CSV table of N, CA and C in Angstrom, one decimal:
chain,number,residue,atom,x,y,z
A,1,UNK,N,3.5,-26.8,35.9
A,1,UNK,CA,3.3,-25.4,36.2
A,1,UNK,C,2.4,-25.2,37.5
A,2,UNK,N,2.8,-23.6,37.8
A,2,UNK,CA,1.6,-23.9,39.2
A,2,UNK,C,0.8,-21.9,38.8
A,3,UNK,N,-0.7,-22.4,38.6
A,3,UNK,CA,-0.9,-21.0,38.4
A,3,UNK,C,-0.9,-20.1,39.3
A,4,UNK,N,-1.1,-18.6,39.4
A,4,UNK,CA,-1.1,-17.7,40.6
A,4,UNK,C,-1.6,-16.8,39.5
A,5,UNK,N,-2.3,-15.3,40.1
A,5,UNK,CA,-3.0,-14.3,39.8
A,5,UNK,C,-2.7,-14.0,38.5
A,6,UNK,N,-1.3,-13.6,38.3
A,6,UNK,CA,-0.3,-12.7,37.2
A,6,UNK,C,-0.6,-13.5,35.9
A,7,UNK,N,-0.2,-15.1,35.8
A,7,UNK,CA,0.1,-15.7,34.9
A,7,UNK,C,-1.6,-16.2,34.7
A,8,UNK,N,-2.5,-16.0,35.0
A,8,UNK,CA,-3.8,-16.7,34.6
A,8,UNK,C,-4.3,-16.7,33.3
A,9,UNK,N,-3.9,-15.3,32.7
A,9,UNK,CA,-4.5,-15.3,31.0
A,9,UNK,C,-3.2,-16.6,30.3
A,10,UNK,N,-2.4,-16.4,30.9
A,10,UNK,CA,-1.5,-17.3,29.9
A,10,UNK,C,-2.2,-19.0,30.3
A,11,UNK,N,-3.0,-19.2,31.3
A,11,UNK,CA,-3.6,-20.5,32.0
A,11,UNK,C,-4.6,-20.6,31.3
A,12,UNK,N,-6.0,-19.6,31.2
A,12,UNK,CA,-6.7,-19.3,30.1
A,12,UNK,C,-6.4,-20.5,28.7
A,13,UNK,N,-5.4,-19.5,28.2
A,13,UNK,CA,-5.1,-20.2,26.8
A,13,UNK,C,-4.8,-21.7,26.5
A,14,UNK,N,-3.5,-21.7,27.9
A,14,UNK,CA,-3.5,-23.2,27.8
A,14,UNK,C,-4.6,-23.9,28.0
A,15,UNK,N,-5.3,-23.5,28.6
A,15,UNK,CA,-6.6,-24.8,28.7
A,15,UNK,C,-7.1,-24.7,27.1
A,16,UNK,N,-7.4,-24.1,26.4
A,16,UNK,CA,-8.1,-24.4,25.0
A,16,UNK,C,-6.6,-25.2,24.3
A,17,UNK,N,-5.4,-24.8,24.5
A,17,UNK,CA,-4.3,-25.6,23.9
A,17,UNK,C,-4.8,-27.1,24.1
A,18,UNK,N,-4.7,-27.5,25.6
A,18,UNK,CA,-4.7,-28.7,26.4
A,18,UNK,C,-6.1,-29.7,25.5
A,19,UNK,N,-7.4,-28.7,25.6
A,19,UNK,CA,-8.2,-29.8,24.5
A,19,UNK,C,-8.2,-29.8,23.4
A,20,UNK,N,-7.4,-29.3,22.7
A,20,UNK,CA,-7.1,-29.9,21.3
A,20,UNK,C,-6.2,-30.8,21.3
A,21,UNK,N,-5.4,-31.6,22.3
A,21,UNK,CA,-4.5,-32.0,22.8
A,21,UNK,C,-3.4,-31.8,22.1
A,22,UNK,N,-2.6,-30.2,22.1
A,22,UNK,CA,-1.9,-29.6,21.8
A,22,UNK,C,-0.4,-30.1,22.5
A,23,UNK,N,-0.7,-30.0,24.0
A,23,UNK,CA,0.1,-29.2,25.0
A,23,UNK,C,-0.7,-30.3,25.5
A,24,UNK,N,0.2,-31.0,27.0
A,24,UNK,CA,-0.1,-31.4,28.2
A,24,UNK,C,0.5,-30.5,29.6
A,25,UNK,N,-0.4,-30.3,30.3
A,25,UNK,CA,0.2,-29.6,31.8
A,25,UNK,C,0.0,-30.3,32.6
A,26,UNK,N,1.1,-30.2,33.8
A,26,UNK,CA,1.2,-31.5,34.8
A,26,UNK,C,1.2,-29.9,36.0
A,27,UNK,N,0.0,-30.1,36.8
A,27,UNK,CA,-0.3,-29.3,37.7
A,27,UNK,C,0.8,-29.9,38.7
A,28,UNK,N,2.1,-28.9,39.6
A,28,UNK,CA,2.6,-29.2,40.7
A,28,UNK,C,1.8,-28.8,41.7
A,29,UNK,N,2.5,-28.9,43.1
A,29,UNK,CA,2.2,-28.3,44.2
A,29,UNK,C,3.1,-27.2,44.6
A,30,UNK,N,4.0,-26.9,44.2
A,30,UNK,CA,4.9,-26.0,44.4
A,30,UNK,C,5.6,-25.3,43.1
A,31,UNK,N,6.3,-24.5,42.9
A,31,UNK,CA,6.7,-23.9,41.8
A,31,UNK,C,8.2,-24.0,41.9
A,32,UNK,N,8.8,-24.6,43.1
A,32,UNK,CA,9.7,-25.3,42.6
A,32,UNK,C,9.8,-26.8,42.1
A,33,UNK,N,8.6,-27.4,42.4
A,33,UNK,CA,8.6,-28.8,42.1
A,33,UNK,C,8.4,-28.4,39.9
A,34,UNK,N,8.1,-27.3,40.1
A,34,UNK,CA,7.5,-27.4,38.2
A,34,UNK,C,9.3,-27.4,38.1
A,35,UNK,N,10.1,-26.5,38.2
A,35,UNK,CA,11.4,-26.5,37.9
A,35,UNK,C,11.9,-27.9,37.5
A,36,UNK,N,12.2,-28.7,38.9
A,36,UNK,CA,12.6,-29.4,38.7
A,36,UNK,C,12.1,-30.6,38.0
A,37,UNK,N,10.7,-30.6,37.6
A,37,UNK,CA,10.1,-31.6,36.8
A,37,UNK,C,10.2,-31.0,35.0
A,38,UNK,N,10.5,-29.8,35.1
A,38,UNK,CA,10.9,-29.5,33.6
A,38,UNK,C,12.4,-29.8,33.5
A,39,UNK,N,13.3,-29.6,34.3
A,39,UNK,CA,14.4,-30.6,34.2
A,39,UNK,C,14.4,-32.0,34.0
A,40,UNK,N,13.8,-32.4,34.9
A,40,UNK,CA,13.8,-34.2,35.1
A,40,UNK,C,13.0,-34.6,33.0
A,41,UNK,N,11.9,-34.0,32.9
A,41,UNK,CA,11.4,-34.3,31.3
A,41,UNK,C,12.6,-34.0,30.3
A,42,UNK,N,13.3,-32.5,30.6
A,42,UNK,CA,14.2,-32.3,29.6
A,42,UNK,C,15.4,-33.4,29.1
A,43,UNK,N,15.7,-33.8,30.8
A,43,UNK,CA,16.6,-35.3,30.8
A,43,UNK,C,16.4,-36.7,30.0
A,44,UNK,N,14.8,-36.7,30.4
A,44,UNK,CA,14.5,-38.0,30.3
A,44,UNK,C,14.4,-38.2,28.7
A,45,UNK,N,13.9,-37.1,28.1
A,45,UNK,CA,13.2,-37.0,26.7
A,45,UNK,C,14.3,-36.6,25.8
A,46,UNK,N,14.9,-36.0,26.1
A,46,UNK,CA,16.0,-34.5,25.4
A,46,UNK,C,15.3,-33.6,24.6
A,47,UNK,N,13.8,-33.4,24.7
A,47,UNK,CA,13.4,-32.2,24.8
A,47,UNK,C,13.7,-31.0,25.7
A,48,UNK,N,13.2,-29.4,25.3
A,48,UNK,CA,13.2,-28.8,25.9
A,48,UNK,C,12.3,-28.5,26.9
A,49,UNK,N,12.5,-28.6,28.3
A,49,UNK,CA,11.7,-28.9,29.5
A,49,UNK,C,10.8,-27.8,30.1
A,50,UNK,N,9.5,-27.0,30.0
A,50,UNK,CA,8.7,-25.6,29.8
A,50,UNK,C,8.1,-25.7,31.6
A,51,UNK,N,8.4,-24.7,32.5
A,51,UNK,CA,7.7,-24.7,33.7
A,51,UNK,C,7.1,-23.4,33.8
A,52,UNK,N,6.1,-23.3,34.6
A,52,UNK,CA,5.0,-21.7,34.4
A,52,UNK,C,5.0,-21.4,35.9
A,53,UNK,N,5.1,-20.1,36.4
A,53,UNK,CA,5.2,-19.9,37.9
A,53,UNK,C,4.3,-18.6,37.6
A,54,UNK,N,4.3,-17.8,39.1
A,54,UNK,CA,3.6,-16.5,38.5
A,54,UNK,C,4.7,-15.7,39.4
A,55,UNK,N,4.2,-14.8,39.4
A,55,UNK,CA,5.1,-13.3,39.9
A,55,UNK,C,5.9,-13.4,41.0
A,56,UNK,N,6.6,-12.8,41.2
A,56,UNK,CA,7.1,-12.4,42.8
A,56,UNK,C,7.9,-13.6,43.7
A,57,UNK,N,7.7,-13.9,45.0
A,57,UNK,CA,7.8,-15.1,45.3
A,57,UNK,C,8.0,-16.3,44.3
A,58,UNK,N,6.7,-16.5,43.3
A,58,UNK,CA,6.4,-17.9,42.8
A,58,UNK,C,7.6,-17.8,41.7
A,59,UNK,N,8.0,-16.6,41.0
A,59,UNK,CA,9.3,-16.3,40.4
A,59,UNK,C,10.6,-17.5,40.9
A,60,UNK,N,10.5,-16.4,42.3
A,60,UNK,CA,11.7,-17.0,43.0
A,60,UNK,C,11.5,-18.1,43.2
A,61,UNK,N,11.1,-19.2,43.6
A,61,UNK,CA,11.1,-20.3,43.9
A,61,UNK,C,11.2,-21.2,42.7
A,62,UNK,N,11.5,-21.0,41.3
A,62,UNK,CA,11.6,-21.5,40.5
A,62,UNK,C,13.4,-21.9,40.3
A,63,UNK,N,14.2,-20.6,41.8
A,63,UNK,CA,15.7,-20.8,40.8
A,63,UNK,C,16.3,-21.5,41.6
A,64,UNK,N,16.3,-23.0,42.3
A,64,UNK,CA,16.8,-23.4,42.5
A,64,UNK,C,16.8,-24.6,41.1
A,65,UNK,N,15.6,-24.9,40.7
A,65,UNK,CA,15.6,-25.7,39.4
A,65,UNK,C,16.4,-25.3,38.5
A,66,UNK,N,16.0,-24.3,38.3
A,66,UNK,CA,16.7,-23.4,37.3
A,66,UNK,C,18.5,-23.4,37.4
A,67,UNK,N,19.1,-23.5,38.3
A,67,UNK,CA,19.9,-23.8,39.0
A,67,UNK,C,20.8,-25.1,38.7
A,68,UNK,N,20.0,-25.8,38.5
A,68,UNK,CA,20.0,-27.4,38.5
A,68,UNK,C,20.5,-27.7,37.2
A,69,UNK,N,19.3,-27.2,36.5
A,69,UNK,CA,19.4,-27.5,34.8
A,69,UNK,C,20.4,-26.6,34.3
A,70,UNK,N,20.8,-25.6,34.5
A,70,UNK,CA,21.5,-24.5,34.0
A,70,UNK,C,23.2,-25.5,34.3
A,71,UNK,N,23.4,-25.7,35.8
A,71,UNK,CA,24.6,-26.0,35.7
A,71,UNK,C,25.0,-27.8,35.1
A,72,UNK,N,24.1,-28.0,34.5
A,72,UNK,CA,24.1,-29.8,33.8
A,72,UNK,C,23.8,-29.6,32.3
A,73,UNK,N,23.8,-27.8,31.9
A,73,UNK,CA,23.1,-27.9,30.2
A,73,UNK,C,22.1,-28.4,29.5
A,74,UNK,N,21.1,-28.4,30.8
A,74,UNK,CA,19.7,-29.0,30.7
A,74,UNK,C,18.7,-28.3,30.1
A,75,UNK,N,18.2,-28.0,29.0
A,75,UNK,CA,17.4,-27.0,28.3
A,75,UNK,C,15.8,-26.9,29.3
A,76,UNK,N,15.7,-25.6,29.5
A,76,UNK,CA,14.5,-25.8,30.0
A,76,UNK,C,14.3,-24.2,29.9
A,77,UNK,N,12.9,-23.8,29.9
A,77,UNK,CA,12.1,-22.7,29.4
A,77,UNK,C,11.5,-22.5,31.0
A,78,UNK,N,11.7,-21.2,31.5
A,78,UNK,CA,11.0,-20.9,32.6
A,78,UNK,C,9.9,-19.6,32.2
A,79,UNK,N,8.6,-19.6,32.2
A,79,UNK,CA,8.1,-18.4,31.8
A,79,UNK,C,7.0,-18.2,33.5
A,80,UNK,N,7.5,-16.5,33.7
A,80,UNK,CA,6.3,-16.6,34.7
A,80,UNK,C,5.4,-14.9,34.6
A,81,UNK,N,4.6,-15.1,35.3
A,81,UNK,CA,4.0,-13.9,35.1
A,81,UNK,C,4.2,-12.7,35.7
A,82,UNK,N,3.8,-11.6,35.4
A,82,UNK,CA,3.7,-10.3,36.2
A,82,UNK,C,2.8,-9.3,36.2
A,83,UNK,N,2.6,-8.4,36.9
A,83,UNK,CA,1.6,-7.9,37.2
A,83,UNK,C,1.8,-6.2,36.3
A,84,UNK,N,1.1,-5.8,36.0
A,84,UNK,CA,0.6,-4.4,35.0
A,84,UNK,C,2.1,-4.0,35.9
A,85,UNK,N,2.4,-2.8,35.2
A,85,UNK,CA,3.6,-1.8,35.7
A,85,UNK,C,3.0,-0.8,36.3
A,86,UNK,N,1.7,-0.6,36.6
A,86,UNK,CA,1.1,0.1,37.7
A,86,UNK,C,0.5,-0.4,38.9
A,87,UNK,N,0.5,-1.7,38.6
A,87,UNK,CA,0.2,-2.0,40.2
A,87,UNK,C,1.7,-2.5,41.0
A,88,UNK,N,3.0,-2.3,40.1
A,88,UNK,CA,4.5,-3.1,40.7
A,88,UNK,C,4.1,-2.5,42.3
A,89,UNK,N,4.5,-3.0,43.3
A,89,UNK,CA,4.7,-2.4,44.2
A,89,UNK,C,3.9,-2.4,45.4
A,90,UNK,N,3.0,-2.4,44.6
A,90,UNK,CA,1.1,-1.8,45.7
A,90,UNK,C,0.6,-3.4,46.1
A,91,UNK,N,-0.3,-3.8,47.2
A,91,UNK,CA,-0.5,-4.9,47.5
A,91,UNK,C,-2.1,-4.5,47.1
């Protein structure tokens, strides 16, 4: 996953997940590198493969993975964040 503003309560939680050693998170550099590394785990394991982006941009840059795994039947969960319905729009 790669955090950004929107999705931070959900980053929040995972860290209390992460030390009960619930959940492991593999920090990317990019938010399309999370795509495609939830693909590549979904492959490797045949689990379903979970990547976290945040809003806007960081959304988009998720769909070329998304992309990837979709046209190979590759299970993978994309969740990203967004911002209140009152600030949509406003910088």
């Amino acid at each position: 996953g790669y955090p950004g503003g929107a999705i931070l309560p959900i980053y929040d939680e995972l860290y209390s997940w992460e030390e009960k050693k619930l959940i492991q998170h593999i920090l990317v550099r990019h938010e399309q590198a999370a795509a495609h590394a939830a693909d590549a785990y979904a492959r490797a394991t045949g689990n379903v493969g979970v990547c976290f982006a945040t809003s806007g941009p960081g959304a988009t840059n998720l769909v070329s993975g998304i992309a990837t795994a979709q046209m190979d039947s590759v299970p993978i969960v994309a969740i990203t964040g967004q911002v209140g319905r009152a600030f949509i729009g406003t910088d």
